[in-house]
Amino acid sequence: MHCKPLGVLFFLLAVSAPASAQSGSQAPIRGFPPDALARRAQLETMLRQAPDTARLRRYLLTMSAEPHHAGSAAGRAVAEFALARFREFGLEAWIDTAQALVPWPLARRVEMLSPSPYVLRLEEPPVPGDSDSADRGQLATFNAYSPDGDVTGELVYVNYGLPDDYAELARLGIDVRGKIVIARYGRSWRGIKPKVAAEHGALACIIYSDPRDDGYFTDDVYPAGPMRPEMGVQRGSVMDMPTYPGDPLSPGWGNRPGARMLPRDSAATIEPIPVLPISYGDALPLLRNLAGPMGPTDDWKGALAIPYHIGPGPARVRVALQFDWQVRPLYNVFARIPGAGDPDQWVISGNHHDAWVNGAHDPLSGAIALLETARGFAELRRGGWRPQRTLLFALWDGEEYGLLGSTEWAEANADVLRTNAVAYFNSDTNSRGTLGASGSHTLETLIREVARDTRDPATGQGDLEAIVTRGLERARSAAESTRVRGREFRISALGSGSDYTVFIDHLGIASADLRHGGAQEAGVYHSIYDSYAFYTRFYDPGFRYAAAQAGAMGTVLLRLADAPVLPFSFTDAARIDRSYVAEIDSLAKRTLRDTVDLAAVRGAVDSLAASGARFDSALAAVTARGTGWLDRNRRALAAINRDIYQSERDLQSEQGLPRRPWYRHTIYAPGFYTGYGVKTMPGIREAVEQKDAAEARSQSAEVAAAIRRMAARADKAARDLMALH
Ligand SMILES: [Zn+2]
């Protein structure tokens, strides 16, 4: 899943221009002593040279050969292929089976009954030059977790189908009650569109891909170019993930064979009304038959050659859908390299292996890189290296449906993960472009130092420098160029949309998502055209960015697996928290008459900044003692490191966020009405947005307490380090 209009999720990572873009094999690495740097450089160079573009190509050819959605036989074969590769590398590997409600489409009929009858095609045709587009076994175009239904009504165009769009409709006096709405893809997690439509009384929701958003408005359409063709359709889940992701029948507990399951009609994350995605080829006849007012602003216009009338009607449409609601098995694939020093401290990385169809880009571009990262570590081990901590590699099943495999596994193993998980690193789609990262800000310095030391494979530039170069190319004014040059490297906050969600949002495990991309616009997301032919033509022809991804992720994992003192930074966390408080403060001044007293949160952030500074000096003092001293104190350091990584757990609130207790992180959550889009300090921010001053006050107390817990933990780690010193 994920990916989507590239600009949004991707430039995430913005930047800094360190005066010297020196790849510093000898630059300091946080958490390591100076006398270890030469050995670290040697190990990291080996790890970054290990990924082999010929192997990456072979993996992709095999894994993308057949449609392999969750629950399919081909999906199981992809899992078995990955298992065989891990074992071929010499790693301990296994498949862990979970299960979940995985509906497949049985019957789909959408037709315009009047004024001019038209039966929608609902098919993506094969294209010349891409034999995979004619594969048998493709999952029909649909939105997973739409309910069954057969409804008829007048059609209303609702733009992107978000709350603001309905506010405009209300101003125009248009009511969607008893109607069928048609929304375009974009600007939100797709599951928000039917949710908001149902809240306004609509009978069903059709979602189409407007060429303005990922079609001919940008470039030629596939196969002439990379954009979405006339009959191309974006499949995708509409599960209400902002409430909880994972199996709808087992919220909060792992669903394995024999587990308790809710009856389907009490699962809160299945959409209330039927919903189906269509192509712009199928949308055009419908939209052409709308009358009534035009959209109130130009923002309501797409790129079809029609006036964008809103309706209602005269188009009268029937939507009839039926699904095969079965609980199906999920195959999560794991490989492990046990830690030699602290085997109970786990550094985890994961990427999903299930796809909507062939999925060369989503998810296999990231999955093949993960395989090569694992092989690189196997090579290091053959050379005599052993990780200090345990490395765990995961290839998840059922991500597209709603993060099923990762969520069910992590819920089933919640207790041991709370104790042992140091951090979780996610990847998913990967393609030509700059290295991007989002995640827990305690990991920001770690990731910045890795980007300092890795290189863009096309230009040989350091990744930090490449990010600046790209920012300068995109800058539209001298002032913007100056800003790009002066900006520090920052990672952005995580919303939702890939498998990190359960780790960070439910279990409080520091997490980050790392990927390359942004250089190629495309319109094949979740369609039959996300194929090997497309990928090798547009996304990463020489597999160099897959290799770069494997190397960059490997470097992050290696540093975290071996660092004598874990390189978390509370200073970074305090700095970003301060910026969130300022944003919320100005939001409250604009939207709430009542002011929200954020003094307690500000005070907590101040104390986190102070504790963070004490921790930074303690870490520097202790690592300066050198390798021998650190080795002799390994036992004591293991306990301190446990405190350091468990600090992310401190940011959780026990009762969770209002109206969605599965989400427990007080700093990051996907927005209740944006889905993919992150809301930082979500409890306070969403209360302010909903103009609920009382809830904003109680949530401020929660956030302040959470940040104070983290500050106390940072202080304890600093004290314990200094006591050793
Ligand atoms: Zn994906």
XYZ file of C-alpha atoms and ligand atoms in Angstrom:
726
model
C 0.000 0.000 0.000
C 1.460 3.395 0.660
C 3.210 5.116 -2.193
C 0.425 7.263 -3.691
C 1.040 10.684 -5.129
C 4.720 10.633 -4.613
C 5.248 14.182 -3.557
C 3.222 13.856 -0.428
C 4.766 10.985 1.388
C 8.104 11.385 0.042
C 9.665 14.572 0.819
C 9.550 13.793 4.147
C 13.081 13.914 4.434
C 14.371 17.188 4.105
C 17.671 17.908 4.310
C 20.810 19.624 5.177
C 23.884 20.644 3.432
C 26.746 19.746 5.677
C 29.630 21.855 4.505
C 31.542 18.759 3.693
C 29.478 16.054 2.100
C 32.426 13.925 3.066
C 31.265 10.419 3.412
C 32.885 10.051 6.643
C 34.197 6.644 7.073
C 35.956 8.362 9.959
C 33.171 10.754 10.923
C 31.913 10.019 14.428
C 29.047 7.536 14.703
C 26.747 8.116 17.645
C 26.910 5.275 20.138
C 30.342 3.998 19.040
C 33.792 4.829 20.473
C 36.364 6.583 18.232
C 38.674 3.551 18.266
C 35.915 1.417 16.662
C 35.406 3.616 13.606
C 37.910 1.960 11.302
C 36.378 -1.464 11.920
C 32.873 -0.020 11.512
C 33.808 1.502 8.159
C 35.144 -1.856 6.996
C 31.976 -3.737 8.017
C 29.688 -1.093 6.525
C 31.551 -1.039 3.242
C 31.225 -4.822 2.960
C 27.525 -4.602 3.760
C 26.878 -1.861 1.207
C 28.826 -3.671 -1.493
C 26.984 -6.951 -0.963
C 23.702 -6.161 -2.801
C 23.875 -7.645 -6.284
C 21.754 -6.126 -9.073
C 21.628 -9.428 -11.016
C 20.182 -11.202 -7.980
C 17.711 -8.389 -7.347
C 16.513 -8.751 -10.931
C 16.097 -12.529 -10.565
C 14.130 -12.173 -7.326
C 11.808 -9.628 -8.918
C 11.241 -11.750 -12.042
C 10.205 -14.755 -9.962
C 8.231 -12.982 -7.259
C 6.269 -10.763 -9.689
C 5.585 -13.553 -12.204
C 2.012 -14.194 -11.001
C -0.702 -12.197 -9.265
C -0.131 -12.935 -5.552
C -2.761 -11.319 -3.347
C -3.290 -12.420 0.255
C -4.849 -15.849 0.556
C -3.903 -16.963 -2.977
C -1.796 -20.017 -3.834
C 0.650 -17.728 -5.643
C 0.934 -15.658 -2.470
C 1.990 -18.723 -0.564
C 4.511 -19.551 -3.311
C 6.073 -16.079 -2.967
C 6.407 -16.666 0.797
C 8.037 -20.066 0.157
C 10.429 -18.475 -2.354
C 11.541 -15.893 0.217
C 11.925 -18.630 2.853
C 14.135 -20.625 0.473
C 16.318 -17.559 -0.206
C 16.836 -16.867 3.527
C 17.845 -20.514 4.011
C 20.100 -20.451 0.961
C 21.907 -17.509 2.601
C 22.496 -19.732 5.621
C 20.039 -17.983 7.941
C 17.655 -19.524 10.437
C 14.256 -18.925 8.789
C 10.617 -19.957 9.179
C 7.044 -19.145 8.199
C 4.620 -18.130 10.931
C 0.948 -18.531 10.009
C -1.771 -16.138 11.103
C -5.258 -15.651 9.693
C -7.772 -12.917 9.001
C -11.006 -12.074 7.294
C -9.966 -11.637 3.640
C -12.923 -10.913 1.315
C -12.570 -11.567 -2.408
C -14.978 -10.098 -4.978
C -17.698 -12.446 -6.255
C -20.063 -10.195 -8.212
C -19.725 -6.532 -9.219
C -22.280 -4.710 -11.322
C -22.504 -0.948 -11.734
C -24.856 0.549 -14.310
C -26.431 3.850 -15.208
C -30.161 3.207 -15.590
C -31.056 6.651 -16.921
C -30.867 9.023 -18.737
C -28.668 6.925 -21.071
C -28.168 3.325 -20.025
C -24.542 2.240 -19.625
C -23.047 -0.838 -17.975
C -19.617 -0.128 -16.548
C -16.828 -2.385 -17.838
C -14.926 -2.732 -14.526
C -12.042 -4.464 -16.338
C -8.434 -3.491 -16.982
C -7.350 -4.639 -20.463
C -3.921 -6.185 -21.126
C -1.477 -3.923 -22.958
C 1.069 -4.803 -25.662
C 4.635 -5.221 -24.438
C 3.629 -6.288 -20.934
C 2.781 -9.993 -20.856
C 2.017 -9.911 -17.106
C -0.960 -7.649 -17.820
C -2.624 -10.701 -19.422
C -1.909 -13.081 -16.497
C -4.644 -15.334 -15.244
C -5.552 -15.118 -11.569
C -5.784 -11.325 -11.316
C -7.984 -10.116 -8.491
C -10.881 -8.130 -9.995
C -10.963 -4.395 -9.313
C -12.591 -3.758 -5.922
C -12.235 -2.101 -2.525
C -11.621 -4.609 0.239
C -14.053 -4.450 3.190
C -16.854 -2.849 1.242
C -20.018 -4.594 2.452
C -22.313 -6.554 0.128
C -25.183 -4.488 -1.214
C -27.489 -3.645 -4.094
C -28.621 -0.012 -4.129
C -29.957 2.458 -6.684
C -29.995 6.236 -6.483
C -29.247 9.549 -8.123
C -25.560 10.341 -8.503
C -23.763 13.259 -6.795
C -20.172 14.333 -7.499
C -18.425 15.104 -4.176
C -14.895 16.040 -5.349
C -12.414 14.230 -3.025
C -15.215 13.233 -0.666
C -13.683 14.830 2.462
C -15.478 16.731 5.255
C -14.641 20.131 3.691
C -16.194 19.035 0.385
C -19.458 18.172 2.164
C -19.369 21.563 3.864
C -19.290 23.136 0.368
C -22.171 20.921 -0.732
C -24.180 22.031 2.292
C -23.562 25.681 1.357
C -24.957 24.889 -2.110
C -27.964 23.197 -0.501
C -27.072 19.759 -1.850
C -27.885 16.773 0.322
C -26.499 13.302 -0.459
C -29.016 11.431 1.705
C -30.427 8.511 -0.276
C -28.009 9.226 -3.148
C -24.940 7.497 -4.555
C -21.790 9.617 -4.423
C -18.847 9.591 -6.796
C -15.556 10.847 -5.353
C -12.119 11.042 -6.884
C -9.055 9.379 -5.443
C -6.511 11.505 -3.623
C -5.859 13.692 -0.582
C -6.820 11.079 1.979
C -6.697 7.429 2.881
C -9.338 5.999 0.560
C -11.339 4.474 3.420
C -12.195 7.991 4.623
C -14.322 8.624 1.496
C -17.035 5.990 2.087
C -16.872 6.662 5.848
C -17.680 10.355 5.356
C -20.235 9.563 2.614
C -22.052 7.200 4.987
C -21.980 9.817 7.773
C -23.855 12.106 5.372
C -26.450 9.464 4.531
C -25.235 8.274 1.108
C -26.267 4.779 -0.070
C -23.008 3.879 -1.811
C -19.672 5.400 -2.825
C -17.892 5.117 -6.166
C -14.229 6.220 -6.266
C -12.508 6.947 -9.574
C -9.005 7.967 -10.661
C -9.198 11.394 -12.308
C -6.493 12.001 -14.974
C -5.756 15.281 -13.179
C -4.367 13.266 -10.281
C -2.393 10.382 -11.835
C -3.253 10.318 -15.559
C -2.634 12.174 -18.819
C -2.583 15.582 -17.118
C 0.987 14.676 -16.070
C 2.372 12.550 -18.911
C 1.515 9.881 -21.513
C -0.466 6.941 -20.232
C 0.789 3.355 -20.079
C 2.127 1.714 -22.223
C 3.172 4.869 -24.115
C 4.202 6.518 -20.834
C 4.020 5.936 -17.078
C 0.601 7.389 -16.183
C -2.723 5.659 -15.497
C -4.479 4.542 -18.684
C -8.146 5.111 -19.468
C -9.343 1.798 -18.010
C -6.763 1.533 -15.205
C -8.203 1.127 -11.714
C -6.723 1.627 -8.264
C -7.708 -1.318 -6.064
C -7.332 -0.892 -2.345
C -8.601 -1.475 1.131
C -11.254 0.764 2.646
C -10.975 -0.775 6.100
C -11.444 1.917 8.719
C -7.785 1.743 9.752
C -7.808 4.974 11.767
C -10.013 2.997 14.199
C -7.746 -0.083 14.203
C -5.811 -1.947 11.487
C -5.353 -5.697 11.157
C -7.996 -8.397 11.101
C -11.422 -6.785 11.622
C -12.489 -9.830 13.664
C -9.695 -9.703 16.264
C -9.044 -6.108 17.357
C -6.167 -6.020 19.845
C -5.398 -9.736 19.889
C -3.543 -11.978 17.436
C -5.688 -14.113 15.165
C -4.103 -17.540 14.832
C -5.867 -20.809 14.118
C -8.226 -21.414 17.060
C -8.376 -17.796 18.216
C -11.576 -16.076 19.321
C -13.195 -14.002 16.549
C -15.928 -11.366 16.559
C -18.980 -12.031 14.403
C -18.602 -10.111 11.146
C -21.536 -7.795 11.833
C -19.862 -6.420 14.947
C -16.509 -5.651 13.299
C -16.115 -1.867 13.562
C -13.730 -1.439 10.633
C -15.869 -2.807 7.782
C -17.315 0.128 5.840
C -21.030 0.802 6.371
C -21.924 1.320 2.675
C -20.927 -0.409 -0.595
C -17.880 1.133 -2.262
C -16.143 0.343 -5.552
C -13.188 1.895 -7.448
C -13.515 2.562 -11.189
C -11.422 3.923 -14.052
C -11.875 7.360 -15.602
C -13.018 5.536 -18.748
C -15.981 4.184 -16.765
C -16.489 7.421 -14.797
C -16.783 9.660 -17.843
C -20.250 8.506 -19.027
C -21.576 8.961 -15.480
C -20.092 12.422 -14.878
C -21.253 13.577 -18.299
C -24.817 12.900 -17.172
C -24.726 15.152 -14.117
C -26.480 18.518 -14.156
C -27.011 21.035 -11.364
C -24.373 23.522 -10.192
C -20.699 23.315 -11.063
C -18.165 22.752 -8.318
C -17.824 25.951 -6.239
C -14.100 26.409 -7.006
C -11.555 25.311 -9.597
C -10.351 22.809 -7.040
C -13.437 20.742 -7.912
C -12.325 20.334 -11.534
C -10.381 17.360 -12.793
C -8.794 16.903 -16.210
C -11.681 15.241 -18.060
C -13.067 17.244 -20.982
C -16.390 17.932 -19.284
C -17.915 20.599 -17.099
C -17.762 19.165 -13.568
C -21.418 19.409 -12.535
C -22.330 18.175 -9.084
C -25.845 16.818 -9.625
C -27.828 15.279 -8.064
C -28.698 13.402 -11.250
C -30.097 13.147 -13.719
C -27.752 10.129 -13.802
C -29.411 7.341 -11.853
C -27.043 4.548 -10.920
C -27.225 1.047 -9.523
C -24.337 -0.446 -7.525
C -24.545 -4.188 -6.781
C -21.654 -5.915 -5.012
C -21.122 -9.282 -3.432
C -18.012 -10.681 -1.733
C -16.707 -14.042 -0.591
C -16.141 -13.375 3.138
C -13.656 -16.000 4.231
C -11.058 -16.225 6.944
C -7.884 -17.099 5.044
C -4.336 -17.992 6.119
C -1.507 -15.430 6.111
C 2.123 -16.449 5.708
C 4.622 -14.178 7.454
C 8.226 -15.123 6.626
C 11.022 -14.559 9.164
C 14.809 -14.870 9.316
C 16.936 -14.327 12.395
C 20.561 -13.693 13.271
C 20.880 -14.208 17.036
C 22.750 -11.578 19.017
C 26.026 -12.683 20.576
C 25.884 -10.229 23.475
C 22.259 -9.214 24.069
C 20.114 -11.818 22.294
C 16.988 -10.499 24.059
C 17.286 -7.098 22.391
C 15.755 -7.263 18.908
C 16.311 -4.976 15.950
C 13.518 -5.712 13.473
C 13.062 -4.820 9.822
C 10.112 -5.666 7.604
C 8.452 -5.232 4.224
C 5.292 -6.850 2.923
C 5.260 -9.532 0.205
C 1.559 -9.636 -0.756
C 0.404 -7.455 -3.668
C -2.913 -6.430 -5.201
C -1.826 -8.015 -8.479
C 1.780 -8.661 -9.622
C 3.129 -5.854 -7.453
C 6.626 -5.348 -8.898
C 6.850 -1.916 -7.281
C 4.367 -2.320 -4.438
C 5.716 -4.216 -2.489
C 8.386 -6.258 -4.252
C 10.846 -3.426 -4.920
C 11.255 -3.163 -1.149
C 10.986 -6.909 -0.507
C 13.859 -7.797 -2.865
C 16.015 -5.137 -1.209
C 15.244 -6.678 2.187
C 16.380 -10.081 0.891
C 19.702 -8.579 -0.232
C 20.122 -6.773 3.095
C 19.719 -10.129 4.845
C 22.198 -11.764 2.471
C 24.695 -8.988 3.210
C 24.475 -9.777 6.934
C 24.880 -13.478 6.190
C 28.108 -12.600 4.317
C 29.391 -10.551 7.260
C 28.711 -13.477 9.525
C 30.664 -15.792 7.264
C 33.557 -13.372 7.758
C 33.412 -13.926 11.525
C 31.231 -10.960 12.591
C 28.446 -11.556 15.117
C 25.817 -8.909 15.954
C 25.679 -7.722 19.535
C 21.849 -7.772 19.406
C 19.450 -10.055 17.533
C 18.446 -9.096 13.989
C 14.990 -10.155 12.853
C 13.877 -9.850 9.211
C 10.179 -10.112 8.339
C 8.268 -10.348 5.063
C 4.633 -9.673 5.917
C 1.503 -11.057 4.271
C -1.856 -9.286 3.892
C -0.542 -5.730 4.168
C -2.681 -4.458 1.299
C -5.877 -5.542 2.989
C -5.112 -3.535 6.111
C -1.704 -4.440 7.591
C -3.058 -7.892 8.451
C 0.077 -10.020 8.763
C 2.209 -7.567 10.742
C -0.652 -6.573 13.043
C -1.767 -10.125 13.854
C 1.821 -11.258 14.490
C 2.705 -8.260 16.659
C -0.545 -8.480 18.645
C 0.092 -12.196 19.271
C 3.632 -11.397 20.462
C 2.879 -8.104 22.201
C 4.439 -8.951 25.579
C 7.778 -10.166 24.287
C 7.940 -7.286 21.791
C 7.292 -4.701 24.513
C 10.238 -6.125 26.417
C 12.641 -6.968 23.602
C 12.014 -4.763 20.561
C 14.700 -2.078 20.251
C 13.222 -0.574 17.076
C 11.289 -1.504 13.931
C 12.381 -0.372 10.454
C 9.938 -0.553 7.577
C 10.261 -0.404 3.834
C 7.722 -0.866 1.048
C 7.869 0.669 -2.440
C 11.293 1.803 -3.635
C 12.394 3.503 -6.853
C 14.769 6.025 -8.395
C 15.157 9.184 -6.352
C 16.409 10.393 -3.038
C 16.517 8.547 0.260
C 13.526 9.485 2.396
C 12.722 8.721 6.000
C 9.956 9.259 8.464
C 9.615 7.943 11.964
C 10.237 8.340 15.666
C 12.350 11.399 16.262
C 14.500 9.610 18.821
C 15.946 7.868 15.712
C 16.599 11.054 13.736
C 20.311 11.412 14.468
C 20.896 7.727 13.660
C 19.229 8.137 10.268
C 20.893 11.476 9.531
C 24.317 9.934 10.141
C 23.486 7.037 7.827
C 22.353 9.427 5.072
C 25.652 11.283 5.603
C 27.561 8.088 4.888
C 25.554 6.499 2.024
C 25.612 7.535 -1.633
C 23.194 8.110 -4.458
C 23.993 5.310 -6.934
C 23.472 7.412 -10.068
C 25.569 10.439 -9.164
C 27.865 9.136 -6.447
C 26.791 12.099 -4.326
C 26.314 11.560 -0.620
C 22.615 11.028 0.100
C 22.358 14.199 2.182
C 23.881 16.203 -0.626
C 21.615 14.504 -3.198
C 18.598 15.541 -1.166
C 19.772 19.161 -1.213
C 20.479 19.014 -4.949
C 16.998 17.722 -5.591
C 15.455 20.362 -3.352
C 17.333 23.053 -5.277
C 16.095 21.650 -8.611
C 12.554 21.945 -7.354
C 12.942 25.358 -5.731
C 10.846 27.985 -7.464
C 12.473 31.096 -6.063
C 15.778 32.333 -4.748
C 14.286 32.498 -1.273
C 13.248 28.872 -1.492
C 16.760 27.871 -2.605
C 18.211 29.639 0.389
C 15.804 27.800 2.649
C 16.710 24.435 1.102
C 20.422 25.107 1.630
C 19.981 26.211 5.205
C 17.576 23.539 6.363
C 18.680 20.843 8.726
C 18.100 17.192 7.998
C 14.736 16.234 9.435
C 12.635 13.118 9.345
C 8.899 13.602 9.259
C 6.341 11.942 11.514
C 4.725 8.604 10.632
C 1.029 8.442 9.754
C -0.210 5.099 8.559
C -0.206 3.138 5.339
C 2.349 0.421 5.921
C 3.422 -2.235 8.403
C 5.108 0.024 10.966
C 1.683 0.961 12.334
C 1.257 -1.749 14.976
C 4.836 -1.309 16.193
C 4.801 2.421 16.746
C 1.133 3.215 17.338
C -0.009 0.177 19.327
C 3.140 -1.117 21.052
C 5.219 2.051 21.439
C 8.273 0.667 19.638
C 10.494 3.336 18.058
C 9.990 2.915 14.303
C 11.053 4.414 11.010
C 10.210 3.976 7.353
C 13.065 4.262 4.858
C 12.842 4.270 1.080
C 14.172 5.823 -2.110
C 11.894 7.481 -4.621
C 10.364 10.615 -6.000
C 12.105 10.811 -9.375
C 9.419 8.981 -11.358
C 5.766 10.027 -11.541
C 3.545 7.031 -12.243
C -0.079 5.959 -12.404
C -0.002 2.198 -12.010
C -0.499 2.047 -8.238
C -2.558 -1.049 -7.276
C -3.331 -1.943 -10.900
C -2.404 -4.847 -13.197
C 0.206 -2.549 -14.753
C 2.435 -2.530 -11.632
C 4.539 -5.167 -13.375
C 8.115 -6.265 -14.022
C 7.958 -4.632 -17.487
C 6.833 -1.303 -16.012
C 9.302 -1.391 -13.135
C 12.340 -2.135 -15.285
C 11.319 0.542 -17.777
C 10.397 3.393 -15.443
C 11.068 2.824 -11.767
C 14.576 1.387 -11.480
C 15.892 0.038 -14.796
C 19.312 -1.044 -13.507
C 18.188 -2.106 -9.986
C 20.700 0.379 -8.611
C 18.208 1.986 -6.262
C 17.117 -1.405 -4.978
C 20.776 -2.077 -4.181
C 21.127 1.371 -2.570
C 18.044 0.677 -0.457
C 19.485 -2.646 0.691
C 22.733 -0.902 1.650
C 21.151 2.055 3.441
C 18.763 -0.138 5.426
C 21.615 -2.530 6.209
C 23.713 0.335 7.574
C 20.914 1.489 9.880
C 20.369 -2.049 11.181
C 24.086 -2.728 11.654
C 24.589 0.418 13.720
C 21.628 -0.307 15.933
C 22.528 -3.979 16.298
C 26.106 -3.264 17.428
C 26.203 0.139 19.144
C 27.641 -0.216 22.687
C 25.258 2.605 23.703
C 22.044 2.883 21.680
C 22.168 6.111 19.621
C 18.687 7.391 20.500
C 18.364 11.179 20.795
C 15.948 12.810 23.229
C 17.194 16.219 22.148
C 15.743 15.607 18.676
C 12.486 14.414 20.216
C 12.204 17.522 22.414
C 12.907 19.839 19.490
C 10.135 18.346 17.344
C 7.695 18.225 20.266
C 8.273 21.927 20.804
C 7.328 22.604 17.173
C 4.120 20.546 17.534
C 3.106 22.534 20.603
C 3.625 25.787 18.674
C 1.501 24.508 15.762
C -1.324 23.416 18.033
C -1.185 26.678 19.927
C -1.699 28.733 16.774
C -4.377 26.298 15.554
C -6.241 26.720 18.853
C -6.027 30.501 18.601
C -7.575 30.351 15.137
C -10.293 27.756 15.723
C -11.185 27.786 19.415
C -12.539 30.780 21.270
C -11.518 29.021 24.425
C -7.749 28.879 24.714
C -6.084 25.600 25.474
C -3.542 25.842 28.237
C -0.451 24.144 26.887
C 1.811 25.231 29.736
C 2.050 21.721 31.190
C 3.075 20.296 27.813
C 5.629 23.087 27.337
C 7.059 22.400 30.777
C 7.353 18.692 29.995
C 9.111 19.441 26.710
C 11.553 21.739 28.535
C 12.394 18.984 30.955
C 12.819 16.483 28.077
C 15.225 18.919 26.399
C 17.228 19.245 29.621
C 17.285 15.476 30.202
C 18.186 14.954 26.546
C 21.190 17.250 26.904
C 22.347 15.385 30.032
C 21.929 12.093 28.182
C 23.937 13.421 25.199
C 26.874 14.358 27.401
C 26.744 11.080 29.314
C 26.697 9.117 26.050
C 29.646 11.113 24.720
C 31.633 10.673 27.943
C 31.049 6.946 28.112
C 31.712 6.149 24.450
C 34.951 8.155 24.667
C 36.268 5.535 27.109
C 36.929 3.246 24.164
C 36.141 -0.285 23.078
C 37.971 -2.138 25.841
C 36.228 -0.248 28.636
C 32.834 -0.608 26.950
C 33.373 -4.358 26.542
C 34.201 -4.725 30.215
C 30.980 -2.889 31.132
C 28.780 -4.726 28.670
C 26.505 -6.219 31.341
C 25.686 -2.900 32.943
C 25.280 -1.275 29.544
C 22.740 -3.909 28.505
C 20.388 -2.769 31.280
C 20.909 0.905 30.418
C 20.262 0.212 26.745
C 17.000 -1.452 27.695
C 15.946 1.773 29.392
C 16.994 3.776 26.366
C 14.881 1.836 23.868
C 11.921 1.386 26.188
C 11.650 5.176 26.338
C 9.291 5.097 23.350
C 6.841 3.027 25.466
C 6.672 6.002 27.853
C 4.900 8.003 25.168
C 1.893 5.701 25.238
C -1.290 6.476 27.099
C -2.845 3.525 28.821
C -6.407 4.194 27.680
C -5.398 5.137 24.149
C -6.743 7.954 22.012
C -10.339 9.142 22.396
C -12.749 6.846 20.494
C -9.917 4.625 19.225
C -8.171 2.931 22.149
C -6.052 0.660 19.879
C -3.953 3.757 19.088
C -1.882 4.494 22.172
C 0.963 6.739 21.047
C 0.414 10.289 22.340
C 2.719 11.942 19.762
C 1.924 10.206 16.457
C -1.253 8.762 14.901
C -2.932 8.634 11.519
C -5.615 11.314 11.348
C -9.152 10.208 12.091
C -10.267 12.069 8.933
C -7.055 11.936 6.912
C -6.008 8.333 7.327
C -2.537 8.178 5.807
C -1.795 11.700 6.919
C -0.217 11.947 10.332
C -1.646 13.961 13.204
C 1.021 14.827 15.734
C -0.011 15.062 19.378
C -3.272 13.672 17.959
C -5.312 13.738 21.158
C -4.896 17.498 21.584
C -4.801 18.418 17.905
C -7.955 16.565 16.878
C -9.830 17.908 19.922
C -8.883 21.440 18.854
C -9.921 20.696 15.268
C -13.272 19.419 16.514
C -13.562 22.518 18.756
C -13.800 20.411 21.916
C -11.954 22.497 24.514
C -12.602 20.112 27.410
C -11.122 17.165 25.548
C -8.165 19.302 24.439
C -7.454 20.062 28.107
C -7.612 16.457 29.273
C -5.497 15.315 26.311
C -2.894 17.992 27.099
C -2.508 16.452 30.543
C -2.007 13.003 28.949
C 0.651 14.297 26.564
C 2.487 16.227 29.275
C 2.583 13.145 31.507
C 3.894 10.983 28.651
C 6.711 13.391 27.807
C 7.625 13.648 31.498
C 7.896 9.857 31.700
C 10.291 9.889 28.746
C 12.316 12.708 30.342
C 12.602 10.764 33.591
C 13.763 7.692 31.657
C 16.375 9.725 29.762
C 17.602 11.138 33.073
C 17.885 7.705 34.606
C 19.882 6.453 31.601
C 22.157 9.500 31.840
C 22.695 8.961 35.595
C 23.406 5.265 35.161
C 25.907 5.964 32.399
C 27.698 8.552 34.515
C 27.763 6.168 37.476
C 29.648 3.665 35.317
C 31.919 6.369 33.973
Zn 2.968 -1.585 -0.171
